[in-house]
mmCIF file of C-alpha atoms in Angstrom:
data_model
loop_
_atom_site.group_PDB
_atom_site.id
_atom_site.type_symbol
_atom_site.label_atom_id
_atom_site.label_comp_id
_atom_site.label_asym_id
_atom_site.label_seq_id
_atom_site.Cartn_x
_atom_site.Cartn_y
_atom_site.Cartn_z
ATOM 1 C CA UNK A 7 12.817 -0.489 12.750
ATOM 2 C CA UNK A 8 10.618 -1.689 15.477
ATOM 3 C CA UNK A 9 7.586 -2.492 13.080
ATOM 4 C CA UNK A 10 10.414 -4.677 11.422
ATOM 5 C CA UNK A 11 11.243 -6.547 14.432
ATOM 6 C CA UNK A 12 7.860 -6.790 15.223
ATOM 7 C CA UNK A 13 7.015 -8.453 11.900
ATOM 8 C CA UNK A 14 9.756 -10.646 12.468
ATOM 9 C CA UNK A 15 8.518 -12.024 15.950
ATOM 10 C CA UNK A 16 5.392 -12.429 14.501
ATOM 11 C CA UNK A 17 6.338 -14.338 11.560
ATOM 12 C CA UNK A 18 8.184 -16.959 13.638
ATOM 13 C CA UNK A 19 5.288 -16.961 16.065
ATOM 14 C CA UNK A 20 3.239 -17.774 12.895
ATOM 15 C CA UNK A 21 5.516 -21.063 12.290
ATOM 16 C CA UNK A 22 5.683 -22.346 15.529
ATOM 17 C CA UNK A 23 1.789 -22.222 15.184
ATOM 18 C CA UNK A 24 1.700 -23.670 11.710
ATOM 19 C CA UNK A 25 4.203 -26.376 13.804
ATOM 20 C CA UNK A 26 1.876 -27.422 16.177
ATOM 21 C CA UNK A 27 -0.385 -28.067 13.812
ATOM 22 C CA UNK A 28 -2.689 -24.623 15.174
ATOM 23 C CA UNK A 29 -3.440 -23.555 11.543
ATOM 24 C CA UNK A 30 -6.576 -20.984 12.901
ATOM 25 C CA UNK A 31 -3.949 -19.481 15.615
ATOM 26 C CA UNK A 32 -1.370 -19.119 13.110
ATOM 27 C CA UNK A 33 -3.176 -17.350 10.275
ATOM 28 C CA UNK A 34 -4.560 -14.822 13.275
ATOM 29 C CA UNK A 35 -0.611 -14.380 13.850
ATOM 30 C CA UNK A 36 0.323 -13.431 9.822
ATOM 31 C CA UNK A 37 -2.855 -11.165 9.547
ATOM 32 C CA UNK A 38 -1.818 -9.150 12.053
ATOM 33 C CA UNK A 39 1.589 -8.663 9.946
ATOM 34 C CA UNK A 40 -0.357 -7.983 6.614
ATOM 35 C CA UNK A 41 -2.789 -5.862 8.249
ATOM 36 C CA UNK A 42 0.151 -3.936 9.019
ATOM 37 C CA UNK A 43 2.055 -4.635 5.763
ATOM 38 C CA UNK A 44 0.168 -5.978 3.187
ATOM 39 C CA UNK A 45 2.391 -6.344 0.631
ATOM 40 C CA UNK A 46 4.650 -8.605 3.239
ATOM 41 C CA UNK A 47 5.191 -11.285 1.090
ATOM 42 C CA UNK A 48 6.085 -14.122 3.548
ATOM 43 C CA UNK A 49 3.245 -13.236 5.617
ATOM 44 C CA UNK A 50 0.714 -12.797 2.637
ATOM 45 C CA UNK A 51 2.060 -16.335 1.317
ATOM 46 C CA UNK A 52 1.831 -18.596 4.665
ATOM 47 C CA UNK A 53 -1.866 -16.616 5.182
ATOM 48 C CA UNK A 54 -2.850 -17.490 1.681
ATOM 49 C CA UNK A 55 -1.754 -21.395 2.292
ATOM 50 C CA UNK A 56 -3.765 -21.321 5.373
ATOM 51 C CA UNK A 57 -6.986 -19.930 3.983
ATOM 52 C CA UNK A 58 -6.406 -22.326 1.028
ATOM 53 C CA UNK A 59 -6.228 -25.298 2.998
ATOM 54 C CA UNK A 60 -9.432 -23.836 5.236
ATOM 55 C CA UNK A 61 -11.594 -23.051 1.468
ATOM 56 C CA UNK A 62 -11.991 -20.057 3.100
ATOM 57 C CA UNK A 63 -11.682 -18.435 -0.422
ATOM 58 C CA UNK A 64 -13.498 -15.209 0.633
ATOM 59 C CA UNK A 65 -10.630 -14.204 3.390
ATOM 60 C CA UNK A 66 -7.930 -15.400 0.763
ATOM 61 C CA UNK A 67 -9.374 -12.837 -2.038
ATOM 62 C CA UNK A 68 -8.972 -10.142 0.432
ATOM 63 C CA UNK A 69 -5.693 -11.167 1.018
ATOM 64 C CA UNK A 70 -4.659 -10.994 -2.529
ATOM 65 C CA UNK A 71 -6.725 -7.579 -3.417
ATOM 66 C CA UNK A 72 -4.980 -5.860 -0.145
ATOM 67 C CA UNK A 73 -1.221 -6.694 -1.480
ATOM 68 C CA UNK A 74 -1.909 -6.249 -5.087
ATOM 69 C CA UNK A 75 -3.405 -2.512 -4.170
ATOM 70 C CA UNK A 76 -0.167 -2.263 -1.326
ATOM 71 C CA UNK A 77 2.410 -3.106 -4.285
ATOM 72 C CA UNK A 78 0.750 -0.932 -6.572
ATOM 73 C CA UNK A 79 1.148 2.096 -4.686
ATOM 74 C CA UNK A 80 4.272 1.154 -3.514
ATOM 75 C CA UNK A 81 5.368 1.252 -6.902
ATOM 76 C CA UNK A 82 3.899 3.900 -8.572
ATOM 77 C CA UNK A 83 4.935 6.413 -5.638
ATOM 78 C CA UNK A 84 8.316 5.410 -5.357
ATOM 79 C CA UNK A 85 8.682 5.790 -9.274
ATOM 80 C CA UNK A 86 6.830 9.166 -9.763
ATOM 81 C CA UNK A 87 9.024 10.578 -6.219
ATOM 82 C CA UNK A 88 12.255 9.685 -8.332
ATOM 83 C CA UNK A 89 11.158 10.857 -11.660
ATOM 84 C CA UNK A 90 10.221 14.551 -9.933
ATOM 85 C CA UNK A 91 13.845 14.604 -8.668
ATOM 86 C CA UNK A 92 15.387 13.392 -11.493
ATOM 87 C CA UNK A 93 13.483 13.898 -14.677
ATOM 88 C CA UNK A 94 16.147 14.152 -17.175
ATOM 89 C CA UNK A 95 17.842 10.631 -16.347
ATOM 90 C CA UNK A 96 14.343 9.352 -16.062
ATOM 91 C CA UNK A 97 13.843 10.310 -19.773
ATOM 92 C CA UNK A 98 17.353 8.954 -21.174
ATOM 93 C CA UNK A 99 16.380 6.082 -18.593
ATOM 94 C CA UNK A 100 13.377 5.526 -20.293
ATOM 95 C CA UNK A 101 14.657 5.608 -23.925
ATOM 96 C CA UNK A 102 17.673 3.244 -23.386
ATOM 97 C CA UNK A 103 15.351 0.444 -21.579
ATOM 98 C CA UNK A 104 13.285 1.030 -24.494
ATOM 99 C CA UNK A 105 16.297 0.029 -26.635
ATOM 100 C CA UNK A 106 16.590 -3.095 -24.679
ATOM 101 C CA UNK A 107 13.519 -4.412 -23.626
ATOM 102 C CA UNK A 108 10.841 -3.339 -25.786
ATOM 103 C CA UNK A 109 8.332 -0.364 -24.992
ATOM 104 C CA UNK A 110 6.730 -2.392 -21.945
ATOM 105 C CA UNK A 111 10.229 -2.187 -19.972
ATOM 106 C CA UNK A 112 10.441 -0.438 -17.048
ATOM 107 C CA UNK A 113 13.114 0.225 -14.428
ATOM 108 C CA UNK A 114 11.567 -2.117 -12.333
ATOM 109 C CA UNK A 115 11.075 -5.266 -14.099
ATOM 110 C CA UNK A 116 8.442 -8.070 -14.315
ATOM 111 C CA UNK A 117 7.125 -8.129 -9.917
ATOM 112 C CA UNK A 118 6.892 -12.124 -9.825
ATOM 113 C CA UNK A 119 4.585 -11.956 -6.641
ATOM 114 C CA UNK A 120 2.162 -9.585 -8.526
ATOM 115 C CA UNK A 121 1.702 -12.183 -11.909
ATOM 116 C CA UNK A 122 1.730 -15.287 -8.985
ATOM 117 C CA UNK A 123 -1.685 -13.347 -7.088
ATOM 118 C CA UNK A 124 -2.697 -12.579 -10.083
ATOM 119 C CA UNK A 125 -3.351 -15.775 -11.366
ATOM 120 C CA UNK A 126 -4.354 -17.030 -8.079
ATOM 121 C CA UNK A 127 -7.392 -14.181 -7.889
ATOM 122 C CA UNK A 128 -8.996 -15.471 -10.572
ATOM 123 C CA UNK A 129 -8.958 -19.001 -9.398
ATOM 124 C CA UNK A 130 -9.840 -17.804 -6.121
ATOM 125 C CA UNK A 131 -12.372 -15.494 -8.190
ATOM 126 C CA UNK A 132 -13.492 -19.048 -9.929
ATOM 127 C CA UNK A 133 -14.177 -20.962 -6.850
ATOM 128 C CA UNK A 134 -16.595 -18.225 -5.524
ATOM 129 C CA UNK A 135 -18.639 -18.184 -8.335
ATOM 130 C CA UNK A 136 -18.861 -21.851 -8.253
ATOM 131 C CA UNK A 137 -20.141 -22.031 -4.877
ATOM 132 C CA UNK A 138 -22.526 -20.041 -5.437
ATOM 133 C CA UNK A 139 -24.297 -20.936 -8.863
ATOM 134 C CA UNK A 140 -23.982 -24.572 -6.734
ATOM 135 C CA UNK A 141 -26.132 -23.068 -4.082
ATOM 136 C CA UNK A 142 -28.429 -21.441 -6.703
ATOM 137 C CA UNK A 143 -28.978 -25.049 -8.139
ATOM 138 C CA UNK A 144 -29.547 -26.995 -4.766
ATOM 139 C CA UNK A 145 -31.845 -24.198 -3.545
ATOM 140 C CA UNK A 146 -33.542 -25.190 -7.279
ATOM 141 C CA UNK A 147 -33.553 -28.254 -7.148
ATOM 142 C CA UNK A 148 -34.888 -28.611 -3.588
ATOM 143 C CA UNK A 149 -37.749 -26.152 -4.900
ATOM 144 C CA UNK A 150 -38.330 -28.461 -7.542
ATOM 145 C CA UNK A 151 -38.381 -32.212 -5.304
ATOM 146 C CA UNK A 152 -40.732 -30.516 -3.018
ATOM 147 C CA UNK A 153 -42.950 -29.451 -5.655
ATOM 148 C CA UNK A 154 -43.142 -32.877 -7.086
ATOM 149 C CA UNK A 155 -43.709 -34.567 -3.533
ATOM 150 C CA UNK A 156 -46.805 -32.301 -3.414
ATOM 151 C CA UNK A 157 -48.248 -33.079 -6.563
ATOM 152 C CA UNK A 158 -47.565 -37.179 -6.022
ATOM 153 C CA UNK A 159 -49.499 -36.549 -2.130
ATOM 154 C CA UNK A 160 -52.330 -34.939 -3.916
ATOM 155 C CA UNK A 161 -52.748 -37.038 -7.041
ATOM 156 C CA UNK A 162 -52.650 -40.227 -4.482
ATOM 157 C CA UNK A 163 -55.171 -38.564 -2.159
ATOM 158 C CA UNK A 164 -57.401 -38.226 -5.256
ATOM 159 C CA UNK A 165 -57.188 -41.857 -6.356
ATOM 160 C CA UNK A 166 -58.080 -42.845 -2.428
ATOM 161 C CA UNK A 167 -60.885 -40.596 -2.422
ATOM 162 C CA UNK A 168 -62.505 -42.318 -5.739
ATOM 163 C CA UNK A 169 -61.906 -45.572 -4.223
ATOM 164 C CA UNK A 170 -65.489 -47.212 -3.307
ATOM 165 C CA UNK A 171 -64.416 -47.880 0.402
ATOM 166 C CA UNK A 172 -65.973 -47.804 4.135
ATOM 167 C CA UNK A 173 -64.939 -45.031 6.666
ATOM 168 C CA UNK A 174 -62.230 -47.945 8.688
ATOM 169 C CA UNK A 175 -61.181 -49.171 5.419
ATOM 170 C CA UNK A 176 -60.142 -45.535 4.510
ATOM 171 C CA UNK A 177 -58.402 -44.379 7.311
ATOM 172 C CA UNK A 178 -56.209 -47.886 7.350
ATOM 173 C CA UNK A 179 -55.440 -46.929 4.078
ATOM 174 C CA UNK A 180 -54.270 -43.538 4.312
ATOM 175 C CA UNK A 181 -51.865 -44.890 7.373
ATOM 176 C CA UNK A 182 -50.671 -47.591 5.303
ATOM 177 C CA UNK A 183 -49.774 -44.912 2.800
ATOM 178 C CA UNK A 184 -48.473 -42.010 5.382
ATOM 179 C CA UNK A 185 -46.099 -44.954 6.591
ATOM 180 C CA UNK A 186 -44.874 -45.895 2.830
ATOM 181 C CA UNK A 187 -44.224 -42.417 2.269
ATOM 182 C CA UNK A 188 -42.430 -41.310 5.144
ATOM 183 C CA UNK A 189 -39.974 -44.776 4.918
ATOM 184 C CA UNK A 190 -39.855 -43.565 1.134
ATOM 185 C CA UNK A 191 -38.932 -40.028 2.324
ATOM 186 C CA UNK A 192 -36.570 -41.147 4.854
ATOM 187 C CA UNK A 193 -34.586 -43.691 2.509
ATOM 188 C CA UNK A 194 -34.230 -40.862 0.196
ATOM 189 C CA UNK A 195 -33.146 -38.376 3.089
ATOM 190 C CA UNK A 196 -30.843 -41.098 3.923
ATOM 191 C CA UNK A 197 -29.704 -41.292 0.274
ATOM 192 C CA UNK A 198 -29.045 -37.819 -0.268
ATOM 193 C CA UNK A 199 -26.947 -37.219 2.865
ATOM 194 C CA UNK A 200 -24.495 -40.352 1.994
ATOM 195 C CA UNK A 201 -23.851 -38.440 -1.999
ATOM 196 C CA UNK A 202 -23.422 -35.358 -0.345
ATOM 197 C CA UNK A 203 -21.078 -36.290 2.483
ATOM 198 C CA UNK A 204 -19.035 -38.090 -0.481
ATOM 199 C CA UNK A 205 -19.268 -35.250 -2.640
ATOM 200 C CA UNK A 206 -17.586 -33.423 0.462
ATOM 201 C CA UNK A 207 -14.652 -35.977 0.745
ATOM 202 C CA UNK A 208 -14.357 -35.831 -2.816
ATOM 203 C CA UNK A 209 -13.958 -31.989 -3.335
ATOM 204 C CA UNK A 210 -11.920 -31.911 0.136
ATOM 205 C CA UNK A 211 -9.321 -33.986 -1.386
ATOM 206 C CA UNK A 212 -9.278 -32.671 -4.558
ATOM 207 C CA UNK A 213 -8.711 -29.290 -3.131
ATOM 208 C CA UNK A 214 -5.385 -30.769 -0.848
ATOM 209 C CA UNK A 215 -4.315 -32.081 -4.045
ATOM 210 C CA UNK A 216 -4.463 -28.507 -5.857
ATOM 211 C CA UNK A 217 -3.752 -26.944 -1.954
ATOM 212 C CA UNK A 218 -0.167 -28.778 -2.425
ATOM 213 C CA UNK A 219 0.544 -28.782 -5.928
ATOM 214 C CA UNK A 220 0.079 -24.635 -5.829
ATOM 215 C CA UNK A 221 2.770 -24.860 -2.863
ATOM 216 C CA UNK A 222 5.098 -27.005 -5.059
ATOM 217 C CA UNK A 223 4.332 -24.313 -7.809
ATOM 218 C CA UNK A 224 5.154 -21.517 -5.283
ATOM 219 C CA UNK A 225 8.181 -22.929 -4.426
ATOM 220 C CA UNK A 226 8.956 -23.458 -7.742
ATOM 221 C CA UNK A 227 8.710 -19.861 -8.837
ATOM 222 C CA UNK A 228 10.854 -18.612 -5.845
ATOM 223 C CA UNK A 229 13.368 -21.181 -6.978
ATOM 224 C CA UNK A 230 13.185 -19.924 -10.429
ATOM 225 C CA UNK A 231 13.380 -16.324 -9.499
ATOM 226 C CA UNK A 232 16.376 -16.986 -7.376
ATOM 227 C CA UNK A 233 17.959 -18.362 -10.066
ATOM 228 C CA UNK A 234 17.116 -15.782 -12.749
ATOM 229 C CA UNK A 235 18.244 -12.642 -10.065
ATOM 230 C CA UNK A 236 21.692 -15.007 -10.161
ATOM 231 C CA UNK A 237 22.031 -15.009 -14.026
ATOM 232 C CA UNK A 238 21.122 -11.834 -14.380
ATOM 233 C CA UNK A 239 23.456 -9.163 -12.073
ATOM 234 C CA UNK A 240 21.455 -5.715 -11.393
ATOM 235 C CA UNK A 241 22.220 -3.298 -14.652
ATOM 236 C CA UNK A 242 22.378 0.484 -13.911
ATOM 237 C CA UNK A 243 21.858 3.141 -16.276
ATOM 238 C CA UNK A 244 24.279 6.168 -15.706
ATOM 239 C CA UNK A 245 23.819 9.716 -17.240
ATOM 240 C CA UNK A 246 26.761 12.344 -17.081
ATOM 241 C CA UNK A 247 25.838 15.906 -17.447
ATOM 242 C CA UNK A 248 28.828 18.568 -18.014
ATOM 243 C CA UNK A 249 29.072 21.536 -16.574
ATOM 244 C CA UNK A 250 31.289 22.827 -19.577
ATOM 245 C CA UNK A 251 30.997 23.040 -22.647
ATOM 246 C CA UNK A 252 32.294 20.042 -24.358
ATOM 247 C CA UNK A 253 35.519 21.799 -26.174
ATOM 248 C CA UNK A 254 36.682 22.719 -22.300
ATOM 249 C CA UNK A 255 35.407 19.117 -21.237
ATOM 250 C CA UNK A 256 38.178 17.597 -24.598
ATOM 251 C CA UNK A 257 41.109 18.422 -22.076
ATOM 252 C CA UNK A 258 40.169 15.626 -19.836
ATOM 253 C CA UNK A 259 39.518 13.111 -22.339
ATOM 254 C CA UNK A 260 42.364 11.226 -22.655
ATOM 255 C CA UNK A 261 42.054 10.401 -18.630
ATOM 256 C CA UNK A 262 38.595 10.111 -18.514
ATOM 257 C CA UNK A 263 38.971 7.561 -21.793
ATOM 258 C CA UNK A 264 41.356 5.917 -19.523
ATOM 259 C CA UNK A 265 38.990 5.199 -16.965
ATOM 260 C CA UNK A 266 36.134 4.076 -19.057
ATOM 261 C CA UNK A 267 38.687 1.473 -20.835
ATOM 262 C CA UNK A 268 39.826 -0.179 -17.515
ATOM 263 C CA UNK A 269 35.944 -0.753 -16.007
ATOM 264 C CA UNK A 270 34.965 -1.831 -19.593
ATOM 265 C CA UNK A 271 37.966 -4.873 -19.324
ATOM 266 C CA UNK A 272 36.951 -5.382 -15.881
ATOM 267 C CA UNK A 273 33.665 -5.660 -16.568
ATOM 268 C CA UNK A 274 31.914 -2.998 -14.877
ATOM 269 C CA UNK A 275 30.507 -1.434 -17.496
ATOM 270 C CA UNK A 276 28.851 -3.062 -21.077
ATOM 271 C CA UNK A 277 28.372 0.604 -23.008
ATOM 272 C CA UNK A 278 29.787 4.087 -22.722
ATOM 273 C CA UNK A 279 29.593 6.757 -25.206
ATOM 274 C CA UNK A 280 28.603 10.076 -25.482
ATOM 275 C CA UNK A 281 24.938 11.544 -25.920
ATOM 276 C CA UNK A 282 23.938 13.556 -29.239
ATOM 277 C CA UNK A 283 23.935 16.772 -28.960
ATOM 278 C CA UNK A 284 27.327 16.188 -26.760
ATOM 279 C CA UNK A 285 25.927 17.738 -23.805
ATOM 280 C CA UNK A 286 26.641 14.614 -21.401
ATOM 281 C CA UNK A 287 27.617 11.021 -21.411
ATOM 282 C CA UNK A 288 25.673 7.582 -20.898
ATOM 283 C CA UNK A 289 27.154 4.531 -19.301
ATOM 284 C CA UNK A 290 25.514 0.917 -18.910
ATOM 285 C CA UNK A 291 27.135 -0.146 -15.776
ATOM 286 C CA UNK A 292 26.857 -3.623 -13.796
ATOM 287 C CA UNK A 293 27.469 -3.938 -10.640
ATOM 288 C CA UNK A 294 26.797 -6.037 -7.449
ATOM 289 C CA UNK A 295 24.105 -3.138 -6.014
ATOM 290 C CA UNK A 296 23.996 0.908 -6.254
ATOM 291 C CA UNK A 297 26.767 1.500 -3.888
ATOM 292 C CA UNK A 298 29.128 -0.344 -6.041
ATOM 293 C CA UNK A 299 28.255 1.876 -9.192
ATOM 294 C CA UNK A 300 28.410 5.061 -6.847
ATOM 295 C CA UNK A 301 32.031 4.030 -5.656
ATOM 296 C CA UNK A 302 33.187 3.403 -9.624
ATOM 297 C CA UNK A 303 31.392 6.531 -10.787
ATOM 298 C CA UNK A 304 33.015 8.838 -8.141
ATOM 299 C CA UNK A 305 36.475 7.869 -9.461
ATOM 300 C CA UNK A 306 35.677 9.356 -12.948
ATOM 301 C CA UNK A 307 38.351 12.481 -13.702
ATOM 302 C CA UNK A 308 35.146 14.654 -14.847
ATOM 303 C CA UNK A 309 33.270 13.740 -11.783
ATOM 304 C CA UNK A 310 36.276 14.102 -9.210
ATOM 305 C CA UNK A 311 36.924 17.328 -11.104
ATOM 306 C CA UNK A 312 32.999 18.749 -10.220
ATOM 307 C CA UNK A 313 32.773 19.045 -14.622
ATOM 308 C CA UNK A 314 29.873 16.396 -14.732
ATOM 309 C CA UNK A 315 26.754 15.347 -12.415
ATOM 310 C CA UNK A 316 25.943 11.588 -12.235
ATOM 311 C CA UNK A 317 22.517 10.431 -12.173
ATOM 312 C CA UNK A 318 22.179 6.513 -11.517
ATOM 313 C CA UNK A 319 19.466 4.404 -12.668
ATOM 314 C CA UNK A 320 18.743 0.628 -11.034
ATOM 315 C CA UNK A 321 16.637 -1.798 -13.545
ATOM 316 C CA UNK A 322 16.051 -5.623 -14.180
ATOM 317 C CA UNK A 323 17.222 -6.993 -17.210
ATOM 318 C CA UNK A 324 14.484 -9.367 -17.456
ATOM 319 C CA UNK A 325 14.711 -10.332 -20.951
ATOM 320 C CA UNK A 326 17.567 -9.968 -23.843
ATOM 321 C CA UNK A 327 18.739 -9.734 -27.005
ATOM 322 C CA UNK A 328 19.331 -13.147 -28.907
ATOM 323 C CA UNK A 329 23.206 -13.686 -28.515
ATOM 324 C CA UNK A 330 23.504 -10.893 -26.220
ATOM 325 C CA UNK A 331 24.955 -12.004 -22.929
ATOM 326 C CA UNK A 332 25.193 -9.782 -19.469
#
């Protein structure tokens, strides 16, 4: 609870920074929270704006490969933990989201902050390579220019050294020449600088322009997501396992029939019906979170009757059946 808190002073620190306009102060602020918690995604979002706006694209790939790794093991431990306690209901689990989504669905649904720093890496990913095959070809061409200018200097000293002149006429002419080269040299110097500092201004604004539209994007897939958790209420999968054998289990039908019937008009739960061989039951429940489906399930007869366990399982019904509506 404290590291919470903590976070959360540290996140509003981070604003107040962004605020007064203290961009290098603020993304200090939000590493300390993703150094901490890297898969934090407020934190990892304002850092990632910051770095983007700085080009510092070799701090914002760290970024991105830190929370990636964080969700990933996140993920995969909390899943294996609750498939060791509960391996039966993760099997029927499995088979029934199979049934609905396909053989990629999982219990926890399509991560929309993984697919969004996903795509960003490889931009990110993009940019770096750019910058330096960029180098690579200045270095080159640099190589190259100086190359020339040594080749010119000698093939002119030649030519003055043919030439039928005195020892004063030679030396005038060779400062003559040291002067049109180095006004030459300096005109190009001059050149150069004025392309490159435009180059600079050009690229700097081009990457505000891409800076902001990825924020609008951002904002746009939060808005989206928000909207699709909305449409689509949390779906449980819930496996009954008797403790009888199912002739003993037939005397409680008729109430437990009962019960199924009134959460079915209410709502609460889409399919019921009984698994083959009849050794248990599965239900696909809705509900507003867990608790809700633990409060419905503990008024079943069998359950209040300690004849059946209940195993829950929470998933995101992320895509569906044509005509099929949750």
């Amino acid at each position: 609870m404290k590291v919470i808190k903590g976070h959360r002073t540290l996140l509003a620190e981070g604003q107040r920074l962004e605020s007064a306009e203290q961009p290098e102060e603020a993304a200090a602020v939000y590493q300390q929270v993703v150094d901490g918690d890297p898969a934090n995604q407020e934190a990892v979002d304002r850092l990632l704006v910051l770095y983007r706006r700085a080009k510092d694209y070799r701090n914002e790939l760290a970024v991105i490969d830190a929370a990636l790794e964080a969700i990933a093991w996140r993920d995969q431990s909390a899943r294996q933990k609750w498939i060791d306690a509960h391996p039966e209901a993760a099997r029927l689990g499995k088979q029934v989201l199979r049934q609905l989504g396909g053989e990629k669905a999982t219990g926890y649904g399509t991560d929309p902050m993984v697919e969004r720093l996903t795509k960003r890496k490889r931009f990110v990913e993009g940019r770096i390579e750019g910058r330096k095959a960029g180098k690579k070809a200045g270095e080159k061409a640099g190589k190259n220019a100086g190359e020339n200018a040594r080749k010119n200097a000698g093939k002119k000293a030649g030519r003055r050294k043919k030439e039928p002149l005195d020892g004063v006429a030679l030396n005038r002419s060779e400062a003559v020449e040291k002067r049109r080269v180095t006004a030459g040299e300096r005109r190009q110097s001059a050149e150069e600088k004025r392309r490159r500092a435009a180059g600079e201004r050009s690229e700097a604004a081009a990457e505000r322009k891409r800076a902001a539209a990825e924020e609008k994007r951002l904002q746009a897939e939060a808005a989206k997501a928000a909207k699709a958790a909305k449409a689509y209420p949390p779906l449980f999968v819930v496996s009954l396992r008797y403790f009888l054998s199912p002739g003993r289990i037939d005397t409680l039908l008729e109430k437990h029939n009962a019960y199924l019937d009134k959460h079915i008009n209410a709502g609460d739960f889409l399919v019921a019906g009984r698994q083959v061989p009849p050794t248990g039951g599965i239900i696909i429940a809705r509900g507003k979170d867990r608790e809700a489906v633990e409060r419905i399930m503990k008024q079943d007869p069998l359950v209040k009757q300690k004849l059946a366990s209940v195993d829950i399982v929470e998933f995101a019904a992320g895509k569906t059946a044509k005509g099929f509506r949750l």
